[in-house]
Coordinates of C-alpha atoms in Angstrom, one line a residue:
M1 CA -24.2 -12.5 29.9
G2 CA -23.3 -8.8 29.4
N3 CA -20.0 -7.6 28.0
S4 CA -17.6 -9.1 30.5
N5 CA -14.2 -10.0 29.4
S6 CA -15.1 -13.7 29.5
N7 CA -18.0 -13.1 27.2
K8 CA -15.9 -11.0 24.8
Q9 CA -13.3 -13.8 24.8
F10 CA -16.0 -16.3 24.0
V11 CA -17.3 -14.3 21.0
C12 CA -13.7 -13.7 19.8
E13 CA -13.0 -17.4 19.8
R14 CA -16.2 -18.2 18.1
Y15 CA -15.7 -15.7 15.2
S16 CA -11.9 -15.6 15.2
E17 CA -11.5 -15.9 11.5
Y18 CA -13.5 -12.7 10.9
L19 CA -11.1 -10.9 13.3
Y20 CA -8.0 -12.3 11.6
I21 CA -9.3 -11.2 8.2
I22 CA -10.1 -7.6 9.4
Y23 CA -6.7 -7.3 11.2
H24 CA -4.4 -8.7 8.6
F25 CA -6.1 -8.1 5.3
G26 CA -7.6 -4.7 6.1
N27 CA -5.1 -3.3 8.7
K28 CA -7.9 -3.4 11.3
V29 CA -10.5 -1.8 9.0
I30 CA -12.6 -3.5 6.2
L31 CA -15.6 -2.7 4.0
I32 CA -18.5 -4.8 5.1
K33 CA -19.2 -5.9 1.5
Q34 CA -15.7 -7.3 1.2
L35 CA -15.8 -9.1 4.5
Y36 CA -19.0 -10.8 3.3
R37 CA -17.0 -12.0 0.2
Y38 CA -14.4 -13.5 2.5
A39 CA -17.2 -15.2 4.5
Q40 CA -18.4 -16.8 1.3
E41 CA -15.0 -17.9 0.2
F42 CA -14.0 -19.3 3.6
G43 CA -17.4 -21.0 4.1
L44 CA -18.1 -18.9 7.2
A45 CA -21.7 -18.1 6.3
N46 CA -24.1 -19.6 3.7
S47 CA -26.2 -16.4 3.4
Y48 CA -26.0 -12.7 4.0
S49 CA -28.5 -12.9 6.9
A50 CA -26.3 -15.5 8.6
F51 CA -23.2 -13.4 8.0
Y52 CA -24.8 -10.2 9.4
G53 CA -25.9 -12.2 12.4
H54 CA -22.3 -13.0 13.2
I55 CA -21.3 -9.4 12.7
K56 CA -24.1 -8.3 15.0
Q57 CA -22.8 -10.5 17.8
L58 CA -19.3 -9.0 17.4
I59 CA -20.7 -5.5 17.5
N60 CA -22.9 -6.2 20.5
A61 CA -19.9 -7.7 22.3
E62 CA -17.9 -4.5 21.6
I63 CA -15.3 -6.4 19.6
I64 CA -15.8 -4.4 16.4
R65 CA -17.6 -1.2 15.6
K66 CA -19.6 -0.3 12.5
E67 CA -19.2 3.1 11.1
A68 CA -20.1 5.0 7.9
F69 CA -17.9 6.5 5.3
L70 CA -17.6 10.2 5.4
A71 CA -18.0 12.5 2.4
Y72 CA -17.2 16.1 3.3
G73 CA -18.2 15.5 6.9
R74 CA -21.4 13.8 6.1
K75 CA -22.2 10.1 6.6
T76 CA -23.1 7.9 3.7
Q77 CA -24.9 4.5 3.4
L78 CA -21.6 2.7 2.9
H79 CA -20.3 1.0 6.0
M80 CA -17.0 -0.3 7.3
L81 CA -16.1 -2.4 10.2
T82 CA -13.2 -1.5 12.6
L83 CA -11.6 -3.6 15.3
K84 CA -11.9 -2.3 18.8
K85 CA -9.2 -2.7 21.4
F86 CA -10.4 -6.1 22.7
G87 CA -10.5 -7.5 19.2
I88 CA -6.9 -6.2 18.5
R89 CA -5.8 -7.6 21.9
F90 CA -7.2 -11.1 20.9
V91 CA -5.5 -11.2 17.6
E92 CA -2.2 -10.0 18.9
G93 CA -2.3 -12.3 21.9
K94 CA -1.9 -9.5 24.5
V95 CA -3.0 -10.1 28.1
S96 CA -4.6 -6.6 28.4
S97 CA -6.2 -4.0 26.2
Q98 CA -3.8 -1.5 27.8
Y99 CA -1.0 -3.0 25.7
V100 CA -2.8 -2.2 22.3
A101 CA -3.6 1.1 20.6
A102 CA -7.2 1.8 19.5
V103 CA -7.9 2.5 15.9
P104 CA -8.9 6.2 15.8
K105 CA -12.3 7.3 14.6
A106 CA -12.2 8.0 10.9
N107 CA -11.9 11.6 9.9
S108 CA -10.8 10.8 6.4
N109 CA -11.3 8.0 4.0
E110 CA -7.6 7.1 3.3
R111 CA -7.4 4.1 5.6
I112 CA -10.5 2.4 4.3
L113 CA -9.7 3.2 0.7
V114 CA -6.3 1.5 1.1
S115 CA -8.1 -1.5 2.6
I116 CA -10.5 -1.6 -0.3
F117 CA -7.7 -1.6 -2.9
K118 CA -5.7 -4.2 -1.0
N119 CA -8.7 -6.5 -0.6
C120 CA -9.7 -6.2 -4.2
Y121 CA -6.2 -7.5 -5.1
I122 CA -6.5 -10.4 -2.5
L123 CA -10.0 -11.4 -3.5
N124 CA -9.4 -11.1 -7.3
K125 CA -5.8 -12.4 -7.5
I126 CA -4.7 -14.4 -4.4
I127 CA -7.8 -16.4 -3.8
P128 CA -8.1 -17.6 -7.5
R129 CA -4.5 -18.7 -7.4
I130 CA -5.2 -20.9 -4.3
C131 CA -8.3 -22.3 -6.0
K132 CA -6.2 -23.0 -9.2
R133 CA -3.9 -25.1 -7.1
G134 CA -6.8 -27.2 -6.0
R135 CA -6.6 -26.2 -2.3
N136 CA -9.3 -25.0 0.1
V137 CA -9.4 -21.3 0.7
T138 CA -8.3 -20.7 4.3
F139 CA -6.7 -17.9 6.2
E140 CA -3.5 -19.9 6.6
Q141 CA -3.3 -20.7 2.9
M142 CA -3.6 -17.1 2.0
I143 CA -0.9 -16.0 4.4
A144 CA 1.4 -18.8 3.2
L145 CA 1.0 -17.7 -0.4
V146 CA 1.6 -14.0 0.3
N147 CA 4.8 -15.0 2.2
Q148 CA 5.9 -17.4 -0.6
Y149 CA 5.6 -14.5 -3.1
N150 CA 7.8 -12.3 -0.8
S151 CA 5.0 -9.8 -0.8
N152 CA 4.4 -6.9 1.6
I153 CA 0.8 -6.3 0.5
L154 CA -0.4 -6.9 4.1
N155 CA 2.1 -4.4 5.7
A156 CA 0.9 -1.0 6.9
R157 CA 2.9 2.2 7.1
N158 CA 6.4 2.0 8.7
Q159 CA 6.5 -1.8 8.4
G160 CA 8.8 -1.9 5.4
I161 CA 11.6 -3.7 7.3
E162 CA 9.5 -6.9 7.2
L163 CA 9.9 -7.1 3.4
L164 CA 13.7 -6.9 3.8
Y165 CA 13.6 -9.8 6.3
K166 CA 11.5 -11.8 3.8
I167 CA 14.0 -11.1 1.1
Q168 CA 16.8 -12.3 3.3
D169 CA 15.0 -15.5 4.1
S170 CA 13.8 -16.1 0.6
S171 CA 14.6 -19.0 -1.7
A172 CA 18.3 -19.7 -2.5
A173 CA 17.6 -18.8 -6.1
L174 CA 17.4 -15.1 -5.3
H175 CA 20.5 -15.0 -3.1
P176 CA 23.1 -14.6 -5.9
F177 CA 21.3 -11.4 -7.0
F178 CA 21.4 -9.6 -3.6
N179 CA 23.6 -6.7 -2.6
I180 CA 23.6 -8.0 0.9
N181 CA 25.6 -5.1 2.3
E182 CA 23.0 -2.6 1.1
I183 CA 20.1 -4.7 2.5
N184 CA 21.8 -5.0 5.9
Y185 CA 22.5 -1.3 5.9
E186 CA 18.9 -0.5 5.2
I187 CA 17.7 -2.9 7.9
N188 CA 19.9 -1.3 10.4
K189 CA 18.8 2.2 9.4
L190 CA 15.1 1.2 9.7
K191 CA 15.7 -0.4 13.0
E192 CA 17.2 2.7 14.3
I193 CA 14.3 4.8 13.0
M194 CA 11.8 2.4 14.6
Q195 CA 13.7 2.6 17.9
K196 CA 13.6 6.4 17.9
R197 CA 9.9 6.3 17.0
S198 CA 9.1 4.0 19.8
M199 CA 11.0 6.3 22.2
G200 CA 8.7 9.1 21.2
L201 CA 11.4 11.2 19.5
R202 CA 9.1 12.7 16.9
K203 CA 11.8 14.8 15.3
G204 CA 15.0 13.0 16.0
S205 CA 17.7 13.5 13.3
M206 CA 17.6 9.9 12.2
A207 CA 13.9 9.5 12.4
S208 CA 13.4 12.6 10.2
E209 CA 16.1 11.6 7.7
G210 CA 13.6 10.3 5.2
K211 CA 10.9 13.0 5.9
G212 CA 9.2 13.9 2.8
V213 CA 10.7 11.2 0.6
G214 CA 7.4 9.5 0.2
K215 CA 5.8 12.7 -1.2
V216 CA 5.9 14.3 -4.6
Y217 CA 5.5 18.0 -5.2
S218 CA 4.0 20.0 -8.0
T219 CA 7.0 22.4 -8.0
P220 CA 10.7 22.3 -6.8
E221 CA 10.0 25.3 -4.6
R222 CA 7.3 23.4 -2.6
A223 CA 9.6 20.4 -2.3
L224 CA 12.5 22.5 -0.9
A225 CA 10.1 24.4 1.4
E226 CA 9.2 21.0 3.0
F227 CA 12.8 20.3 3.7
V228 CA 13.7 23.7 5.1
G229 CA 10.7 24.2 7.4
G230 CA 7.5 22.8 6.3
K231 CA 6.0 26.1 5.2
E232 CA 5.0 26.8 1.6
I233 CA 7.2 29.8 0.8
K234 CA 8.5 31.2 -2.4
I235 CA 12.1 30.1 -3.0
E236 CA 14.3 30.9 -6.0
M237 CA 16.0 27.6 -7.0
D238 CA 18.8 27.1 -9.5
S239 CA 19.2 23.9 -11.5
Q240 CA 22.1 22.7 -9.3
M241 CA 20.1 23.0 -6.1
Y242 CA 17.1 21.2 -7.7
A243 CA 19.4 18.4 -8.9
S244 CA 20.8 18.1 -5.4
L245 CA 17.2 17.9 -4.0
K246 CA 16.3 15.1 -6.4
S247 CA 19.5 13.2 -5.6
R248 CA 18.7 13.4 -1.9
K249 CA 15.2 12.1 -2.4
L250 CA 16.4 9.2 -4.5
D251 CA 19.1 8.3 -2.0
C252 CA 16.8 8.5 1.0
Y253 CA 13.9 6.6 -0.5
S254 CA 13.1 3.4 1.5
I255 CA 10.6 0.6 1.7
D256 CA 8.8 2.7 4.3
S257 CA 8.6 5.6 1.8
M258 CA 7.1 3.3 -0.7
L259 CA 4.5 2.0 1.7
N260 CA 3.6 5.6 2.6
A261 CA 3.1 6.3 -1.1
H262 CA 0.6 3.3 -1.3
M263 CA 3.0 1.1 -3.3
Y264 CA 3.4 -2.5 -2.5
V265 CA 5.5 -5.5 -3.6
A266 CA 3.1 -8.1 -4.9
Q267 CA 5.7 -10.7 -5.9
V268 CA 9.5 -11.3 -6.2
K269 CA 10.4 -14.3 -8.3
I270 CA 13.0 -15.5 -10.9
I271 CA 11.9 -15.1 -14.5
Q272 CA 14.3 -16.0 -17.4
G273 CA 17.3 -16.0 -15.0
R274 CA 16.6 -12.6 -13.5
P275 CA 14.6 -11.4 -10.4
L276 CA 11.2 -9.9 -11.5
I277 CA 9.8 -7.5 -8.9
T278 CA 6.1 -6.8 -9.3
L279 CA 4.8 -3.6 -7.7
L280 CA 1.3 -2.4 -7.2
M281 CA 0.7 1.4 -7.1
F282 CA -2.8 2.3 -5.7
D283 CA -4.3 5.5 -6.8
I284 CA -6.7 5.6 -3.9
H285 CA -7.8 9.2 -4.3
N286 CA -8.1 9.2 -8.1
K287 CA -5.6 12.1 -8.2
Q288 CA -2.6 10.4 -9.8
N289 CA -0.8 12.4 -12.5
V290 CA 2.1 11.3 -14.7
Y291 CA 4.7 13.4 -12.8
S292 CA 3.6 12.0 -9.4
M293 CA 3.5 8.4 -10.8
A294 CA 6.9 8.7 -12.6
T295 CA 8.8 10.1 -9.6
K296 CA 7.5 7.4 -7.3
I297 CA 8.5 4.8 -9.9
A298 CA 12.0 6.3 -10.3
C299 CA 12.5 6.4 -6.6
A300 CA 11.4 2.7 -6.2
Y301 CA 13.6 1.7 -9.1
R302 CA 16.7 3.3 -7.7
M303 CA 15.9 1.8 -4.3
F304 CA 15.7 -1.8 -5.7
D305 CA 18.8 -1.1 -7.7
R306 CA 20.7 -0.7 -4.4
Y307 CA 19.3 -4.1 -3.1
F308 CA 19.7 -6.2 -6.3
N309 CA 22.6 -6.6 -8.7
D310 CA 20.2 -7.4 -11.5
F311 CA 16.4 -7.3 -11.7
S312 CA 13.5 -6.2 -13.8
L313 CA 10.4 -4.3 -12.6
K314 CA 6.8 -4.8 -13.4
I315 CA 4.5 -2.1 -12.2
G316 CA 0.7 -2.3 -12.0
I317 CA -0.8 1.2 -11.7
V318 CA -4.2 0.4 -10.2
G319 CA -7.0 3.0 -10.7
V320 CA -10.5 3.2 -9.3
D321 CA -12.2 2.4 -12.6
E322 CA -11.8 2.1 -16.4
V323 CA -12.0 5.8 -17.0
A324 CA -9.3 6.8 -14.5
C325 CA -7.1 3.9 -15.8
R326 CA -7.3 5.0 -19.4
V327 CA -6.9 8.7 -18.7
L328 CA -3.6 8.2 -16.8
E329 CA -2.4 5.7 -19.4
S330 CA -3.1 8.0 -22.3
D331 CA -1.4 11.0 -20.5
S332 CA 1.7 8.9 -19.8
K333 CA 2.1 8.0 -23.4
A334 CA 1.7 11.5 -24.7
I335 CA 4.5 12.6 -27.0
V336 CA 7.0 15.2 -25.8
R337 CA 8.8 17.4 -28.3
N338 CA 11.7 19.7 -28.1
F339 CA 10.4 23.2 -27.5
Y340 CA 12.7 24.8 -30.2
T341 CA 13.3 22.1 -32.8
K342 CA 9.9 20.2 -32.4
E343 CA 11.9 17.0 -32.5
I344 CA 10.2 14.1 -30.7
K345 CA 12.0 13.3 -27.4
G346 CA 9.8 10.4 -26.3
S347 CA 6.8 9.9 -24.1
K348 CA 6.0 12.1 -21.1
L349 CA 6.6 9.2 -18.8
S350 CA 9.9 8.3 -20.3
Q351 CA 11.1 11.9 -20.1
I352 CA 10.2 12.3 -16.5
L353 CA 12.0 9.0 -15.6
T354 CA 15.1 10.3 -17.5
D355 CA 14.9 13.5 -15.6
W356 CA 14.9 11.4 -12.4
Q357 CA 18.0 9.5 -13.2
V358 CA 16.5 6.4 -14.8
N359 CA 18.4 6.0 -18.0
Y360 CA 17.4 4.2 -21.2
V361 CA 18.8 0.9 -20.0
G362 CA 16.9 1.2 -16.7
Q363 CA 13.7 2.1 -18.5
E364 CA 14.0 -1.0 -20.7
R365 CA 13.9 -3.1 -17.4
I366 CA 10.6 -1.4 -16.3
H367 CA 7.2 -2.7 -17.7
F368 CA 4.0 -0.8 -17.0
H369 CA 0.5 -2.2 -16.8
F370 CA -2.5 0.1 -16.2
T371 CA -5.4 -1.7 -14.5
H372 CA -8.4 -1.4 -12.2
H373 CA -10.9 -3.4 -10.2
D374 CA -13.9 -1.3 -11.0
I375 CA -14.0 0.0 -7.5
T376 CA -16.3 2.9 -8.3
N377 CA -19.1 0.6 -9.3
Q378 CA -18.3 -2.5 -7.2
Y379 CA -17.8 -0.8 -3.9
L380 CA -18.7 2.9 -4.1
D381 CA -22.1 2.6 -5.7
G382 CA -21.0 4.3 -8.9
V383 CA -20.9 8.1 -9.2
K384 CA -23.2 8.4 -6.2
Y385 CA -20.2 8.4 -3.8
A386 CA -17.5 9.6 -6.2
N387 CA -16.7 12.4 -3.8
L388 CA -15.5 9.9 -1.3
L389 CA -12.3 9.7 -3.3
R390 CA -11.6 13.4 -2.9
K391 CA -11.9 13.6 0.9

């Protein structure tokens, strides 16, 4: 039949669930191992050979492409699947491929690593909850549960405004805790940024207002250099200027900044008469350090403090494996002493949060949980492809 549009449409309709999974759960990219797990859970294939036959038809029809991970410019035996323009067009319901953007060829592993972390959470947490309710695992059930949780786990970069819409439309139980003026202000600000972005204004004043707020820096000098020109230059900075820079970062931090830092809202619900916001922080490159982690948490806490009159925060710091998880947890609990008196000041994590304007009362409302999904062994073939995380 060839690869005419009619044949492509036929193949898309036949294997539509695969396309919806790749598009929504992987942001158009997914590890082939994880897609097979979905095929098993959804009852799409009763064996790997049947599953791969389906994938082969999608590849041959030029709906998806199969490509290898890269490690320092070299291909590995690990493969991912990426939606091509016709597949994206089908999912989005567009009349022509001209109205959709193609997923660029991978020159780094960030996009697929984010997809792996997200799908580990969905496969290991969301699907079991559906099964526990005695329901069949379907794409519709999964989307419904994610929306019920007020989660933005399925959102990609610069889609933070969707979470604010979800919060606005959430159950009446949450409404008394909203600072609705702040939420509306944030929505209007993000709308304006989106409009500027769509107009192609790469460096408009509003579009660049939050530039850099999703990043953390090893030194204050590097941070200020980012704001004054993007070049790493040596700058003498006094304590007042550094405090001003921190305040600016805290004030400008948005849901988009959080997404760009690979932090996602897993759930917002009422627990013991107070909203509990559960966040997931993905350490996709296995490079997380306590300072980086704590500054992101402080920024997220201050942001939610603008949206809610009262809340508590539960944060899951998700590492690639047991070793990474325990190293970061141990470092965060390390005791800090006064340089002169040797008096114990608290943990390293607590001291950094205090330095970033999260006081003792605020810290009492934040609960940490260090966890992992054994991604190194489950999906990266152990230490064989450990360098994938550093590309």
